[in-house]
mmCIF file of C-alpha atoms in Angstrom:
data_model
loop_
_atom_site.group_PDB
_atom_site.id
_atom_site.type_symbol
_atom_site.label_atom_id
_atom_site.label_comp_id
_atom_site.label_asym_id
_atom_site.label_seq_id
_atom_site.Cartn_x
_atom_site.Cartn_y
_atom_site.Cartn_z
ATOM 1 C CA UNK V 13 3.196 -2.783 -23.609
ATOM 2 C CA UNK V 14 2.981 0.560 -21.632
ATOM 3 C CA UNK V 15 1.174 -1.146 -18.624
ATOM 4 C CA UNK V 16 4.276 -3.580 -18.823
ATOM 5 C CA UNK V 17 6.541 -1.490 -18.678
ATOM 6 C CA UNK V 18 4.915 0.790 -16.037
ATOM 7 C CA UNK V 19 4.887 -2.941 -14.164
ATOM 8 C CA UNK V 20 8.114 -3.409 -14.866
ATOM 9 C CA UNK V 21 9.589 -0.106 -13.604
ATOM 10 C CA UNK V 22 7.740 -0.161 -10.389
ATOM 11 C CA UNK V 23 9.413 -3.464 -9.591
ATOM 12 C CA UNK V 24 13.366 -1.914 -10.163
ATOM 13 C CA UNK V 25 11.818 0.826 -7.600
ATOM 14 C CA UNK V 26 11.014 -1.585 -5.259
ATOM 15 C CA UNK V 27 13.862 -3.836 -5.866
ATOM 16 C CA UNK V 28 16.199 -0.512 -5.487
ATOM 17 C CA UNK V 29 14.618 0.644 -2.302
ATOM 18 C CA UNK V 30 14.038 -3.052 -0.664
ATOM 19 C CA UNK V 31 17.122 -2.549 2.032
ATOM 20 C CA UNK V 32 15.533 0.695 3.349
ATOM 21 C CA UNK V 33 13.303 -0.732 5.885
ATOM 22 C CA UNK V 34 10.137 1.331 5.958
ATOM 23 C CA UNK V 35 10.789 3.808 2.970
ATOM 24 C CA UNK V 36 8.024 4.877 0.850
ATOM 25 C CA UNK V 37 7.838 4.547 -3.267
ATOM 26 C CA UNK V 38 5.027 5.214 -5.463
ATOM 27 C CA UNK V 39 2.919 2.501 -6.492
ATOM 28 C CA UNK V 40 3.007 3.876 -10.298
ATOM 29 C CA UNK V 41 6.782 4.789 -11.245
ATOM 30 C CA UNK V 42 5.513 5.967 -14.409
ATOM 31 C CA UNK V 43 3.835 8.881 -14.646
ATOM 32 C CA UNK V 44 0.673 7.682 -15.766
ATOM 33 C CA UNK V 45 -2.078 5.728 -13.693
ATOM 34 C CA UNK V 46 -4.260 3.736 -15.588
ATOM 35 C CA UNK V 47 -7.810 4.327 -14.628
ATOM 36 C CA UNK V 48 -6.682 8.192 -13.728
ATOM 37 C CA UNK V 49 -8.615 11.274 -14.704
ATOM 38 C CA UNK V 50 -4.844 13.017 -14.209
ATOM 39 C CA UNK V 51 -1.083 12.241 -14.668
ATOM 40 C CA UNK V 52 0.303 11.399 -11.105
ATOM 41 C CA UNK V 53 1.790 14.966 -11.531
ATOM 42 C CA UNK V 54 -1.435 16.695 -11.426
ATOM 43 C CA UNK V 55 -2.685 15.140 -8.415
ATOM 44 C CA UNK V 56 -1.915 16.270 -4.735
ATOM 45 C CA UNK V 57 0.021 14.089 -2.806
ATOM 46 C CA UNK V 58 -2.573 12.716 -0.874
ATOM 47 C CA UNK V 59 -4.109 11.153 -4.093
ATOM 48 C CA UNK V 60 -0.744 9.517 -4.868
ATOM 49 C CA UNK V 61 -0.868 5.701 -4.344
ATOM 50 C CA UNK V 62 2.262 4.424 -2.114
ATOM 51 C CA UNK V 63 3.774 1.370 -0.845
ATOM 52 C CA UNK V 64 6.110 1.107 2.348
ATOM 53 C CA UNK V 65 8.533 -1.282 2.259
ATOM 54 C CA UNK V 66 9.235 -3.335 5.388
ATOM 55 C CA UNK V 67 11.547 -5.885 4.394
ATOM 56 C CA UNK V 68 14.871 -7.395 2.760
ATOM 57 C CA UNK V 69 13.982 -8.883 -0.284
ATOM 58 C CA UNK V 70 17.051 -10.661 -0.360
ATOM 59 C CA UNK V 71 16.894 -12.642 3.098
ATOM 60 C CA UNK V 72 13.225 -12.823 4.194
ATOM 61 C CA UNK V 73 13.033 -15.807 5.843
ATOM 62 C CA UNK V 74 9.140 -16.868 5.952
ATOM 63 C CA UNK V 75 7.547 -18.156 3.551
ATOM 64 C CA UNK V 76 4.659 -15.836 3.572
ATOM 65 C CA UNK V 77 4.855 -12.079 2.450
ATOM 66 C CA UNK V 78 2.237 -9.352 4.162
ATOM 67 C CA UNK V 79 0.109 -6.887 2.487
ATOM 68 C CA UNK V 80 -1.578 -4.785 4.823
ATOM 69 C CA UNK V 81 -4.502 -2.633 3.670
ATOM 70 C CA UNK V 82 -5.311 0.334 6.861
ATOM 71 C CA UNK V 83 -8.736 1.320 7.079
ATOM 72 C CA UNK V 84 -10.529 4.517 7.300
ATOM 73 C CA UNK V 85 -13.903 4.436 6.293
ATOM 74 C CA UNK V 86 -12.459 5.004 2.134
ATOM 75 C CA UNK V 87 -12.484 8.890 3.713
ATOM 76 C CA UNK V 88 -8.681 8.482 4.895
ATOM 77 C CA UNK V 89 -6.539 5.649 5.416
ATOM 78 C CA UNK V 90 -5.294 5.064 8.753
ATOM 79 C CA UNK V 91 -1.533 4.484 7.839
ATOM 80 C CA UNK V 92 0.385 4.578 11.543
ATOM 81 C CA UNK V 93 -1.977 1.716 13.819
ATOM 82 C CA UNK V 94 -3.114 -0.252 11.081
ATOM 83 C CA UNK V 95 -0.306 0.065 8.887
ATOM 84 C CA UNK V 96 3.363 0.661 9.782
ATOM 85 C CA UNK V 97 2.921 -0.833 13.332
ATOM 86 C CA UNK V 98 1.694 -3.798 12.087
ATOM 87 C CA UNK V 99 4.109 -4.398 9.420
ATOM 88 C CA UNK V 100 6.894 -3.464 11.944
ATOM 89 C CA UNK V 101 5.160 -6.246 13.736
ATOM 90 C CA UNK V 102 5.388 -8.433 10.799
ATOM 91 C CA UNK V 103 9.144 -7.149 10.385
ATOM 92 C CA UNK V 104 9.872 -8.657 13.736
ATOM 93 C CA UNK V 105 8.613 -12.112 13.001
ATOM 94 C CA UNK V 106 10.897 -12.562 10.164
ATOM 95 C CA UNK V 107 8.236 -11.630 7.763
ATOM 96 C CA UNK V 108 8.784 -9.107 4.882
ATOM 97 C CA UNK V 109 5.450 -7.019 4.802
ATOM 98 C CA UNK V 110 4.415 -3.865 2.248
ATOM 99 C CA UNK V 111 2.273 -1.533 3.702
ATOM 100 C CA UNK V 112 -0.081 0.012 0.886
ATOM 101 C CA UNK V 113 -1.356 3.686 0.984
ATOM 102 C CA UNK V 114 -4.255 3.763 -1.601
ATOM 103 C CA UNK V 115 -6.105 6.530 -3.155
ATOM 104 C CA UNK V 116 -9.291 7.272 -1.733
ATOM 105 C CA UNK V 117 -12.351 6.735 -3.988
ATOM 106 C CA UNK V 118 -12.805 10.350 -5.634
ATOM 107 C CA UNK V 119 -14.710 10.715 -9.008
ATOM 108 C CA UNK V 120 -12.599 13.876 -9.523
ATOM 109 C CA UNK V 121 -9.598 11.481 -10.102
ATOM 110 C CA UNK V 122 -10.971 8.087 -11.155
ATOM 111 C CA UNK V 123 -13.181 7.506 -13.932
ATOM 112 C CA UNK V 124 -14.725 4.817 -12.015
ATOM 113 C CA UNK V 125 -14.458 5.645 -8.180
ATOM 114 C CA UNK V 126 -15.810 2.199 -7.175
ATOM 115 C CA UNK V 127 -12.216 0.105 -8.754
ATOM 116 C CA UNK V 128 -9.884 3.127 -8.090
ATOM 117 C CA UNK V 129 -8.748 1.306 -4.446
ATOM 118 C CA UNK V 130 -9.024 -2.399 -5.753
ATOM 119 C CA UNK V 131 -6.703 -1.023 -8.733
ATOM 120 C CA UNK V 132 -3.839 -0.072 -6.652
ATOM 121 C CA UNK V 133 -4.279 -3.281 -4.364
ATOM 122 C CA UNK V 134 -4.025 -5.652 -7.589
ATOM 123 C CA UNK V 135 -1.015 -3.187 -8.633
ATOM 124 C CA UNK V 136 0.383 -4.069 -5.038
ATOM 125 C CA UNK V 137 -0.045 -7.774 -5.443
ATOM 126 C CA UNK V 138 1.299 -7.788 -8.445
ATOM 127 C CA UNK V 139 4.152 -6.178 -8.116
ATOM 128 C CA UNK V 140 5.006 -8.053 -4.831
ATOM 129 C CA UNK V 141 4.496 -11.434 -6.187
ATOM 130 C CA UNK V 142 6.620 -10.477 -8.628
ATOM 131 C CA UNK V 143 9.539 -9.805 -6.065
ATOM 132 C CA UNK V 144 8.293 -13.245 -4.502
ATOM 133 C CA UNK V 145 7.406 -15.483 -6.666
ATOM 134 C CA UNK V 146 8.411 -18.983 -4.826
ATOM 135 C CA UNK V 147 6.741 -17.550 -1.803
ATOM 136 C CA UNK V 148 2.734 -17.075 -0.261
ATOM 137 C CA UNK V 149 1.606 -13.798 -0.376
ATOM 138 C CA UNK V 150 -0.945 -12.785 2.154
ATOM 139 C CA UNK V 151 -3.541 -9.748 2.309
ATOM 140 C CA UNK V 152 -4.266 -8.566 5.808
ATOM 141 C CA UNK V 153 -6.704 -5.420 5.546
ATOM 142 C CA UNK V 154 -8.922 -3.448 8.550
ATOM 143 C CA UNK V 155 -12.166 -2.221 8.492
ATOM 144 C CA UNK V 156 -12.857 -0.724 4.953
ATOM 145 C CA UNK V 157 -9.600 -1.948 3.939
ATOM 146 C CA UNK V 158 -10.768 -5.566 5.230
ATOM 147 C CA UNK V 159 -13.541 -4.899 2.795
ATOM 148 C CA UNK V 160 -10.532 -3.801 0.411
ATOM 149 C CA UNK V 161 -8.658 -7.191 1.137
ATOM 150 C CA UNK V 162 -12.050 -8.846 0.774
ATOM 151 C CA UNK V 163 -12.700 -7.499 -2.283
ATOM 152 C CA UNK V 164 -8.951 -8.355 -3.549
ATOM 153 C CA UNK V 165 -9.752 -12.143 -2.968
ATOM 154 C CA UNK V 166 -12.347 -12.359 -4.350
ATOM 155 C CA UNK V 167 -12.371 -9.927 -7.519
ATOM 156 C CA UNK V 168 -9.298 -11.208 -9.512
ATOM 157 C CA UNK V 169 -11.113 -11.810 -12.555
ATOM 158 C CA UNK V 170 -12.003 -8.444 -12.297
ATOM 159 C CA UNK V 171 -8.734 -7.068 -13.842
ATOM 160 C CA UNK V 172 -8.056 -3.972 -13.519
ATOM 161 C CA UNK V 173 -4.542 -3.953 -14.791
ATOM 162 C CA UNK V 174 -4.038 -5.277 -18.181
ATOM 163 C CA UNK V 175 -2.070 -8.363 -19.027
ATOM 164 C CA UNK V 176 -2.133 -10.076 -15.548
ATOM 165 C CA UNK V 177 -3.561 -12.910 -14.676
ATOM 166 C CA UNK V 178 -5.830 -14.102 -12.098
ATOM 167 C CA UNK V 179 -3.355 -15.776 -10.049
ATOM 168 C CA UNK V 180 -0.705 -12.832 -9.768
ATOM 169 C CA UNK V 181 -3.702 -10.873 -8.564
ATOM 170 C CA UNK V 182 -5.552 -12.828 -5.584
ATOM 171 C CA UNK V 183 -3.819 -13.584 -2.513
ATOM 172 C CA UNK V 184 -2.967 -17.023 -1.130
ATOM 173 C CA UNK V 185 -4.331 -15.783 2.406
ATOM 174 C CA UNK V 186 -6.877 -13.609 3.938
ATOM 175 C CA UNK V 187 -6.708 -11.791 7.121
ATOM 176 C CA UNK V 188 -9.603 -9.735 8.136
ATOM 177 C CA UNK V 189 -10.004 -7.341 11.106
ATOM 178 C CA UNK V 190 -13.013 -6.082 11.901
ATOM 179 C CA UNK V 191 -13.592 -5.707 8.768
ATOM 180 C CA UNK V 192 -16.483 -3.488 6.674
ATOM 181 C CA UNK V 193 -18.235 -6.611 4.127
ATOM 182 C CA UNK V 194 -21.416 -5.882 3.411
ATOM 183 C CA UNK V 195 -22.790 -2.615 1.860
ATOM 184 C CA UNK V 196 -26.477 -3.366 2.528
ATOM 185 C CA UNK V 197 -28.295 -1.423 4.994
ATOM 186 C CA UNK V 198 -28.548 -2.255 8.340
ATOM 187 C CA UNK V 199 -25.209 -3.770 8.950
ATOM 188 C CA UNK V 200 -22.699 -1.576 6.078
ATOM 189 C CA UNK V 201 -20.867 1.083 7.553
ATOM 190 C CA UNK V 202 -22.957 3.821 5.639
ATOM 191 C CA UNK V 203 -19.345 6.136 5.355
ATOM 192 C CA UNK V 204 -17.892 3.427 3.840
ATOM 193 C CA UNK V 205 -20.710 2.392 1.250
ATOM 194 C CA UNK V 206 -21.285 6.391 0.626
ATOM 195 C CA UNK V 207 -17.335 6.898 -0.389
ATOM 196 C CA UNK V 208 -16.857 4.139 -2.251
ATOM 197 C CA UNK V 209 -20.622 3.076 -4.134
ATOM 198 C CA UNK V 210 -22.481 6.285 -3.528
ATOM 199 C CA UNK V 211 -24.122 8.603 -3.097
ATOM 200 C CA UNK V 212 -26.728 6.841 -5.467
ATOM 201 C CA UNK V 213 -25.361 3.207 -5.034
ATOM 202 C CA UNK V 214 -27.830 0.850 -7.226
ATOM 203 C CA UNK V 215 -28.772 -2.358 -5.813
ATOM 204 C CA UNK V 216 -26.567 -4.069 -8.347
ATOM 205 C CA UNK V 217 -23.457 -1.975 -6.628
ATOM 206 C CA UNK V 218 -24.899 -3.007 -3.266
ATOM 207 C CA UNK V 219 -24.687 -6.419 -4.486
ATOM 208 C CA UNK V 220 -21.708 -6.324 -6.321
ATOM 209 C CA UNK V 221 -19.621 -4.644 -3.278
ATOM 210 C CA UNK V 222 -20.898 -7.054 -0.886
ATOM 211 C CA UNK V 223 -18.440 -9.195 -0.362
ATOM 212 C CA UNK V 224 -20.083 -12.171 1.554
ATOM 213 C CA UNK V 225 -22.222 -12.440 -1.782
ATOM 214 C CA UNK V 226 -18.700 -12.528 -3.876
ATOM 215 C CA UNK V 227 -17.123 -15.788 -2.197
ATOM 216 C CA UNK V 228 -16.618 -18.601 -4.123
ATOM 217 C CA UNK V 229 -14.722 -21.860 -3.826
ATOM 218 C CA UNK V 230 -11.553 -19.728 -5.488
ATOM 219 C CA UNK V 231 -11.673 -17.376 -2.442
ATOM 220 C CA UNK V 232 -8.741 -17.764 -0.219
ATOM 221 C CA UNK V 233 -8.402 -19.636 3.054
ATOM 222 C CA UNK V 234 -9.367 -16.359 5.901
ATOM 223 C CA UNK V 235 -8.434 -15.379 9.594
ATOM 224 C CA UNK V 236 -11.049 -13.136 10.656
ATOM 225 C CA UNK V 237 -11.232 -10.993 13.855
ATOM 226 C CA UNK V 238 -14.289 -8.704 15.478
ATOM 227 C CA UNK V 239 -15.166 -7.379 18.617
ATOM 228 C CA UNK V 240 -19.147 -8.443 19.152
ATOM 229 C CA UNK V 241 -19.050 -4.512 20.767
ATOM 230 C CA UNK V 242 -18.388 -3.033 17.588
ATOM 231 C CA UNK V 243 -20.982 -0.056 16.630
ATOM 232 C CA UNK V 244 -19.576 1.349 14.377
ATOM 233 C CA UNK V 245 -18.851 -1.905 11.931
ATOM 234 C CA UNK V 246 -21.200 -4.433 13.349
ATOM 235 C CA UNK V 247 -20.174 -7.991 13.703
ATOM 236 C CA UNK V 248 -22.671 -9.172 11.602
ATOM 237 C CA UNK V 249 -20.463 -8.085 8.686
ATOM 238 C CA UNK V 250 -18.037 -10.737 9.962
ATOM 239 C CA UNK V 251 -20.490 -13.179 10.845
ATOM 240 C CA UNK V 252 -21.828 -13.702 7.506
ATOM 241 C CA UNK V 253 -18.516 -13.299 5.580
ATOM 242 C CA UNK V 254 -18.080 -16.665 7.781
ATOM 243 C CA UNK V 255 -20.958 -17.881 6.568
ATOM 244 C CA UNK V 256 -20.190 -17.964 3.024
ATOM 245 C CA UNK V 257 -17.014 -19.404 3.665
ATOM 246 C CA UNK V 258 -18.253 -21.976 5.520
ATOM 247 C CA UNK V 259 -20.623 -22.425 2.719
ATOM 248 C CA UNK V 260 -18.022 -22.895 0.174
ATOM 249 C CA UNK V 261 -15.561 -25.319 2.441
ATOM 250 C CA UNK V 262 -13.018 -22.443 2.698
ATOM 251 C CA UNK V 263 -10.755 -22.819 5.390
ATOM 252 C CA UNK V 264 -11.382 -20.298 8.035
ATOM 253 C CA UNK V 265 -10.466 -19.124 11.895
ATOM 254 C CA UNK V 266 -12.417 -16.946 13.486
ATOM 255 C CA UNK V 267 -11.740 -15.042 16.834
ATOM 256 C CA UNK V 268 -13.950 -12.366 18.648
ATOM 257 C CA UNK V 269 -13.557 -10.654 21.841
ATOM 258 C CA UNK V 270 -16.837 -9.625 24.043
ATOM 259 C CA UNK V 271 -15.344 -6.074 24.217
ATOM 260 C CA UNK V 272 -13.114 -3.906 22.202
ATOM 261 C CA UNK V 273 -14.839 -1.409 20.123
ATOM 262 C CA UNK V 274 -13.552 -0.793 16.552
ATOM 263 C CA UNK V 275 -10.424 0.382 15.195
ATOM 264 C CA UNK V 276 -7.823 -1.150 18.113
ATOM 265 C CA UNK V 277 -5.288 -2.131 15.743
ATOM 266 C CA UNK V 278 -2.983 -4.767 17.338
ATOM 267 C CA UNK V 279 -4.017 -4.266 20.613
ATOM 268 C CA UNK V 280 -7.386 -4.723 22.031
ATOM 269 C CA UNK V 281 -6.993 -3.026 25.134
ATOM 270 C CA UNK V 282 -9.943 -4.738 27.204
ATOM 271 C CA UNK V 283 -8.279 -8.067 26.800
ATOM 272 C CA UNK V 284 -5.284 -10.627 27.334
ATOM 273 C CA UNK V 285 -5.800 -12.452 24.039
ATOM 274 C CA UNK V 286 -3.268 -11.373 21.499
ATOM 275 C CA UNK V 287 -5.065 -12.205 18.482
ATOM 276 C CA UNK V 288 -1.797 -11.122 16.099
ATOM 277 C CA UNK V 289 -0.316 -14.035 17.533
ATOM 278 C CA UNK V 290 -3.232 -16.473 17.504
ATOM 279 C CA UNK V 291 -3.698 -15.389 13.265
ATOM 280 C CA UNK V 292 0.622 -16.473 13.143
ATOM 281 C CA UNK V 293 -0.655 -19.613 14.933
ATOM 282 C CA UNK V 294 -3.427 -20.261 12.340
ATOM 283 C CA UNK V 295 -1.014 -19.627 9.564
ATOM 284 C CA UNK V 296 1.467 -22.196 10.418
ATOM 285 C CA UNK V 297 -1.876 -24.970 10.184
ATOM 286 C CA UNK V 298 -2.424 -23.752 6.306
ATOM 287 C CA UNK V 299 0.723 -25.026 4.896
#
């Protein structure tokens, strides 16, 4: 009954605040966060989980709503390139996007570090399909939050908010940027795997957090986008997060560029190909 009503609260904040375009709530109206070592109170507000609103809940007019999850190696979350710009982007389409601002994983806050982000994405999706409930929601995350969108569609048996169910917690649609997927060694972007499964990750977390080795046939159709340059989250992270898709029949699209780096954001300045608008184009074929 509390976690309902902490549920329900958070959607009159985000019902409330919908016609500000951009404005920021807290993810948890209450003052309690389930799965919190402190009352939101206590913490700094850094370690406060937030959601920007980027839409009019009242006349979106596509039939898909955007999460986006930044990135940041779990060590910050890259809010401005991977966040508001890209919602604004979303904005501009017609599409009502939510931009989520998720606590890091810190064991001085969480009693279990490794769910603390995948907490606040379920809260996300739940609270937004909730606002939209006759519409597709869609989870567009980069870098280690494209392993935090991974891990949302693919973990929603793994509640971590009580009383929901499955299918208010896993998005219709994937998008994946040059995303972080696997935490073994070799390929894992060791900041990432240190912050969120270490520093003494067991080869059941390594397992567990790799997220080509989570897929199944529930796992949501996926757009997925990497440049082959990439050092500092190599491509083979992508590659066999295709792989596994491909095993299971999932729908999929994936674009690379030859160049780019990591960490462009919408625009990969070493080429013409606008993949933003090539992922819209995909979309339209998964109705």
């Amino acid at each position: 009954m509390k976690q309902f009503l902490i549920i329900l609260m958070s959607i009159m904040t985000i019902h409330a605040i919908a016609q500000e375009k951009g404005q920021m709530h807290y993810l948890y109206s209450a003052d309690e966060i389930p799965g919190s070592t402190k009352k939101q109170a206590e913490l700094e507000e850094k370690d406060k989980p937030k959601l920007f609103v980027y839409t009019d809940v009242d006349k979106a007019a596509k039939d898909i709503v955007f999460l986006v999850i930044p990135g940041g190696g779990y060590s910050r979350v890259a809010i401005n390139h991977e966040g508001h710009d890209v919602a604004k982007r979303f904005e501009s389409l017609g599409y009502a996007a939510y931009v989520l601002d998720y606590r890091l994983p810190k064991k001085e806050t969480m009693i279990d570090k490794r769910f603390g982000p995948l907490q606040d994405a379920q809260q996300a999706m739940l609270l937004i399909r909730k606002q939209f409930p006759k519409k597709r929601l869609a989870v567009i995350g980069f870098s280690a939050g494209g392993h935090l969108a991974a891990t949302l569609s693919n973990f929603a048996k793994r509640f971590t908010i009580k009383g929901a169910k499955a299918s208010d917690l896993q998005p219709d649609i994937s998008v994946l940027c040059y995303p972080v997927i696997s935490m073994e060694d070799g390929i894992t972007h060791q900041g990432s795997k240190q912050n969120l499964i270490g520093p003494q990750a067991t080869s059941i977390d390594t397992d567990l957090f790799s997220m080509e080795k989570q897929v199944s046939k529930k796992t949501p159709p996926t757009f997925l986008m990497s440049a082959k340059d990439d050092k500092t989250v190599p491509i083979e992270n992508t590659y066999r997060y295709k792989a596994s898709l491909d095993k299971f029949k999932i729908p999929n699209e994936l674009l690379t560029y030859e160049l780019g780096g990591h960490g462009f954001g919408l625009k990969n300045k070493t080429s013409d190909v606008d993949w933003f608008a090539a992922m819209i184009k995909w979309l339209d074929t998964q109705k």
